[in-house]
Coordinates of C-alpha atoms and ligand atoms in Angstrom, one line a residue:
X1 CA -48.9 56.2 154.7
X2 CA -46.6 53.3 155.5
X3 CA -46.8 52.0 158.9
X4 CA -50.7 52.7 159.4
X5 CA -53.3 50.2 158.6
X6 CA -53.0 48.1 155.4
X7 CA -54.4 49.5 152.1
X8 CA -55.6 46.3 150.9
X9 CA -56.6 43.3 152.7
X10 CA -57.6 40.0 151.3
X11 CA -58.7 37.3 153.2
X12 CA -59.7 33.6 152.1
X13 CA -60.9 35.4 148.9
X14 CA -62.9 32.7 146.8
X15 CA -64.4 33.5 143.1
X16 CA -65.7 30.8 140.7
X17 CA -67.4 31.5 137.4
X18 CA -69.8 28.6 136.9
X19 CA -68.0 25.4 137.9
X20 CA -64.6 27.0 137.4
X21 CA -63.0 27.9 140.6
X22 CA -60.6 30.8 139.7
X23 CA -59.6 32.3 143.1
X24 CA -59.7 29.5 146.0
X25 CA -58.8 31.3 149.0
X26 CA -56.5 34.2 148.4
X27 CA -54.9 35.8 151.2
X28 CA -52.9 39.1 150.6
X29 CA -52.2 42.3 152.7
X30 CA -50.6 45.4 150.9
X31 CA -49.2 48.2 153.0
X32 CA -50.1 51.6 152.4
X33 CA -47.6 53.8 150.1
X34 CA -46.2 50.4 148.7
X35 CA -46.1 48.9 145.3
X36 CA -46.8 45.3 145.0
X37 CA -46.8 43.2 141.6
X38 CA -49.2 40.4 141.3
X39 CA -47.8 37.6 139.1
X40 CA -49.1 34.6 137.7
X41 CA -49.5 32.6 134.5
X42 CA -52.4 33.5 131.9
X43 CA -55.4 32.7 133.5
X44 CA -54.2 32.6 136.9
X45 CA -57.1 35.1 138.2
X46 CA -55.0 38.4 138.2
X47 CA -57.7 40.3 136.6
X48 CA -60.5 38.5 138.4
X49 CA -58.8 39.8 141.7
X50 CA -58.4 43.3 140.3
X51 CA -62.2 43.0 139.6
X52 CA -62.9 42.2 143.1
X53 CA -60.6 44.8 144.4
X54 CA -62.3 47.4 142.4
X55 CA -65.7 46.4 143.2
X56 CA -66.4 45.1 139.8
X57 CA -67.1 41.5 140.6
X58 CA -68.5 40.2 143.8
X59 CA -66.6 37.9 145.9
X60 CA -68.1 34.3 146.6
X61 CA -66.5 34.1 149.7
X62 CA -63.9 35.8 152.1
X63 CA -63.1 39.4 153.0
X64 CA -61.8 42.2 150.9
X65 CA -61.1 45.4 152.4
X66 CA -59.7 48.5 150.1
X67 CA -58.6 51.8 151.8
X68 CA -60.3 50.3 155.0
X69 CA -63.8 49.7 153.5
X70 CA -65.2 46.5 152.7
X71 CA -65.9 46.0 148.9
X72 CA -69.0 44.2 149.5
X73 CA -70.5 46.5 152.5
X74 CA -69.0 49.7 151.2
X75 CA -68.5 49.5 147.5
X76 CA -69.2 53.3 146.7
X77 CA -66.4 54.2 149.7
X78 CA -64.1 51.8 148.0
X79 CA -64.7 53.3 144.4
X80 CA -64.1 56.9 145.8
X81 CA -60.8 55.8 147.0
X82 CA -59.4 53.7 144.2
X83 CA -58.3 54.4 140.6
X84 CA -58.3 51.4 138.0
X85 CA -56.4 51.0 134.8
X86 CA -57.9 47.8 133.1
X87 CA -56.2 45.5 130.5
X88 CA -58.6 47.2 128.2
X89 CA -57.9 50.9 127.8
X90 CA -60.7 53.2 129.2
X91 CA -59.4 55.9 126.6
X92 CA -61.7 57.2 123.9
X93 CA -60.0 57.2 120.7
X94 CA -62.3 59.8 119.2
X95 CA -61.7 62.4 121.9
X96 CA -59.0 64.3 122.6
X97 CA -56.8 63.9 125.6
X98 CA -57.9 66.9 127.2
X99 CA -61.5 65.8 126.6
X100 CA -60.9 62.4 127.8
X101 CA -59.4 63.9 131.1
X102 CA -62.0 66.4 131.6
X103 CA -64.5 63.5 131.0
X104 CA -63.1 61.8 134.0
X105 CA -62.8 65.0 136.1
X106 CA -66.7 65.6 135.5
X107 CA -67.3 61.9 136.4
X108 CA -65.3 62.8 139.7
X109 CA -67.7 65.6 140.4
X110 CA -64.6 68.0 140.3
X111 CA -66.2 71.1 139.2
X112 CA -65.3 73.1 136.3
X113 CA -62.3 75.2 137.6
X114 CA -60.9 72.2 140.1
X115 CA -61.2 70.0 137.0
X116 CA -59.4 72.2 134.6
X117 CA -56.6 72.6 137.1
X118 CA -56.5 68.9 137.7
X119 CA -56.1 67.9 134.0
X120 CA -53.4 70.6 133.4
X121 CA -51.5 69.4 136.1
X122 CA -51.7 65.7 135.0
X123 CA -51.2 66.5 131.4
X124 CA -47.7 68.5 132.6
X125 CA -46.7 65.5 135.0
X126 CA -47.1 63.1 132.2
X127 CA -45.6 65.1 129.4
X128 CA -48.6 64.7 127.1
X129 CA -49.5 68.3 127.2
X130 CA -48.2 69.1 123.4
X131 CA -50.5 66.3 122.1
X132 CA -53.6 66.9 124.5
X133 CA -55.5 68.8 121.9
X134 CA -55.2 66.2 119.0
X135 CA -57.5 62.9 119.0
X136 CA -56.1 60.2 120.9
X137 CA -56.5 58.0 117.5
X138 CA -53.3 59.8 116.5
X139 CA -51.1 59.2 119.5
X140 CA -48.4 56.5 119.9
X141 CA -49.1 53.4 122.3
X142 CA -46.8 54.7 125.0
X143 CA -49.0 58.2 125.0
X144 CA -52.1 56.5 125.4
X145 CA -51.0 54.4 128.0
X146 CA -49.8 57.9 129.9
X147 CA -53.1 59.1 129.4
X148 CA -54.8 56.0 130.6
X149 CA -52.7 56.3 133.8
X150 CA -53.3 60.1 134.1
X151 CA -57.2 59.3 133.5
X152 CA -56.7 56.9 136.6
X153 CA -55.4 59.6 138.8
X154 CA -57.8 62.3 138.2
X155 CA -59.8 61.8 141.3
X156 CA -56.9 61.9 143.4
X157 CA -57.0 58.0 144.3
X158 CA -55.3 56.8 147.3
X159 CA -55.0 53.0 146.0
X160 CA -54.4 52.5 142.3
X161 CA -55.0 49.1 140.5
X162 CA -52.8 48.7 137.4
X163 CA -53.6 45.4 135.2
X164 CA -50.8 44.7 133.0
X165 CA -50.1 48.5 132.6
X166 CA -47.2 48.0 130.3
X167 CA -48.0 45.0 128.3
X168 CA -47.1 45.8 124.6
X169 CA -45.1 49.0 125.5
X170 CA -41.8 49.6 123.9
X171 CA -38.9 49.6 126.7
X172 CA -38.7 53.5 126.6
X173 CA -42.3 54.1 127.3
X174 CA -42.3 50.9 129.7
X175 CA -39.4 52.8 131.9
X176 CA -41.4 56.2 131.7
X177 CA -44.2 54.5 133.4
X178 CA -42.2 52.8 136.1
X179 CA -41.0 56.2 136.8
X180 CA -44.3 57.3 137.2
X181 CA -45.6 54.6 139.3
X182 CA -42.5 55.0 141.4
X183 CA -43.2 58.6 142.0
X184 CA -46.9 57.8 142.7
X185 CA -45.7 55.4 145.5
X186 CA -43.3 57.7 146.9
X187 CA -46.0 60.5 147.3
X188 CA -48.1 57.9 149.5
X189 CA -50.3 56.2 146.9
X190 CA -50.6 52.3 147.2
X191 CA -50.1 50.3 144.1
X192 CA -51.3 46.9 143.0
X193 CA -50.2 46.0 139.5
X194 CA -50.5 42.7 137.6
X195 CA -47.5 42.0 135.3
X196 CA -46.1 39.1 133.0
X197 CA -42.7 40.6 133.2
X198 CA -40.7 39.4 135.8
X199 CA -38.1 42.0 135.2
X200 CA -40.8 44.7 135.9
X201 CA -41.9 43.2 139.2
X202 CA -38.2 42.9 140.1
X203 CA -37.3 46.5 139.6
X204 CA -40.7 48.2 140.7
X205 CA -42.2 46.2 143.4
X206 CA -41.5 46.5 146.8
X207 CA -43.4 43.2 147.2
X208 CA -44.1 40.2 144.8
X209 CA -47.0 37.9 145.2
X210 CA -47.3 34.9 143.0
X211 CA -50.8 33.5 142.0
X212 CA -51.1 29.9 140.7
X213 CA -54.1 27.8 140.6
X214 CA -56.1 30.2 142.8
X215 CA -53.9 30.5 145.7
X216 CA -50.9 32.9 146.5
X217 CA -48.0 30.6 146.4
X218 CA -45.2 33.1 147.2
X219 CA -45.3 36.5 148.8
X220 CA -42.3 38.7 149.8
X221 CA -39.8 41.1 148.6
X222 CA -37.9 40.3 145.1
X223 CA -35.0 39.6 147.3
X224 CA -36.6 37.4 149.8
X225 CA -38.2 35.2 147.1
X226 CA -34.9 34.9 145.3
X227 CA -33.3 33.7 148.6
X228 CA -36.0 31.6 149.7
X229 CA -36.2 29.7 146.6
X230 CA -32.5 29.8 145.8
X231 CA -33.0 31.5 142.7
X232 CA -31.0 34.0 140.6
X233 CA -33.9 35.9 139.0
X234 CA -37.5 36.0 139.4
X235 CA -38.1 34.3 136.3
X236 CA -36.7 31.2 138.1
X237 CA -38.8 31.6 141.2
X238 CA -41.9 32.0 138.9
X239 CA -41.1 29.1 136.8
X240 CA -40.4 26.8 139.9
X241 CA -43.8 27.9 141.6
X242 CA -46.0 27.9 138.5
X243 CA -45.6 24.3 137.0
X244 CA -47.9 23.7 134.3
X245 CA -48.6 20.2 135.5
X246 CA -47.5 17.9 138.3
X247 CA -46.0 15.5 135.8
X248 CA -43.7 18.2 134.8
X249 CA -42.6 19.1 138.1
X250 CA -40.3 16.2 138.9
X251 CA -38.2 16.6 135.7
X252 CA -38.4 20.6 136.4
X253 CA -36.9 20.2 139.9
X254 CA -34.0 18.9 138.5
X255 CA -33.6 21.5 136.1
X256 CA -34.5 24.1 138.7
X257 CA -31.4 22.8 140.9
X258 CA -29.1 23.7 138.0
X259 CA -30.8 27.2 137.2
X260 CA -29.3 28.2 140.8
X261 CA -26.1 28.8 139.3
X262 CA -27.8 31.6 137.2
X263 CA -25.9 35.1 137.7
X264 CA -28.1 37.5 139.6
X265 CA -28.3 40.7 137.3
X266 CA -26.8 43.4 139.0
X267 CA -28.9 46.6 139.3
Ligands
ADP301 N1 -66.6 36.7 133.6 C1 -66.0 35.7 133.3 N2 -66.9 34.6 133.0 C2 -66.4 33.2 133.1 N3 -65.1 32.9 133.2 C3 -64.1 34.2 133.3 C4 -64.5 35.3 133.5 N4 -63.5 36.2 133.9 C5 -62.3 35.4 134.0 N5 -62.9 34.0 133.7 C6 -62.0 32.8 133.6 O1 -61.2 33.0 134.8 C7 -59.9 32.4 134.5 C8 -59.1 33.4 135.2 O2 -59.1 34.7 134.5 P1 -58.3 36.2 134.8 O3 -58.5 36.6 136.0 O4 -58.6 37.0 133.5 O5 -56.9 35.5 134.4 P2 -55.6 36.5 134.6 O6 -55.7 37.9 134.5 O7 -54.5 36.2 135.4 O8 -54.7 36.2 132.9 C9 -59.8 32.3 133.2 O9 -59.9 30.9 132.9 C10 -61.0 33.1 132.6 O10 -61.3 32.2 131.5
MG302 MG1 -55.6 39.5 133.2

């Protein structure tokens, strides 16, 4: 619940693959019941961060706590508290929607009766009950993504990680998913999502953190970030903070000045 101890606490997180340092001292705190968007250019380390938070990757250094548990010291407790939707779907195409969800329910040891009830409730909640008995291979991309999120929620997690949940979705499916995520947070679930869509972060997230070159280079509400960087849109903020190279930044800061006249889109 908002106001209590943070749902996610990352301090000095470092992670390298071989001699490539991907996370170079990441600090991030996420309040319970809020939506935080983790932004960053391709290869910035968003998926790596989610991997560490969800105990799939071991941090090299730093402290990472999720739902009050240390990811290294108490990975099982973390796993029991979280739901993860990865960039690669966990949905099995050959199974029906119901079968996919029931598989999740049994993985969560829900028991037959409780499992069925949970599955039915999720099918209803996500509006996929009609298609639920057809193989997922026949479903649209938007419906599959809903099933993916429903599967993430089977164990009633208090903290949910969504890695690029709307990439490749059409605008209508994207909005439906936004509504679901908003409703989840309103019900007290903490959400950390990664996205490449700045508009998505702007609309959906209470807080935005920008990851670049292994560090969080900006962190605040969308309104704060726009005000701090004197930018009309999060796109402008993002482009200014994540310069592709130092050579480009001299010229880019001049163009960034002119970008301050960009009208803020009313919403
Ligand atoms: N398992 C891995 N082994 C080696 N390199 C990896 C591995 N996972 C990610 N990387 C590298 O780490 C960097 C960050 O990747 P990633 O976290 O997937 O970025 P993002 O999700 O922000 O696009 C990339 O350069 C990627 O190639
Ligand atoms: Mg990624």
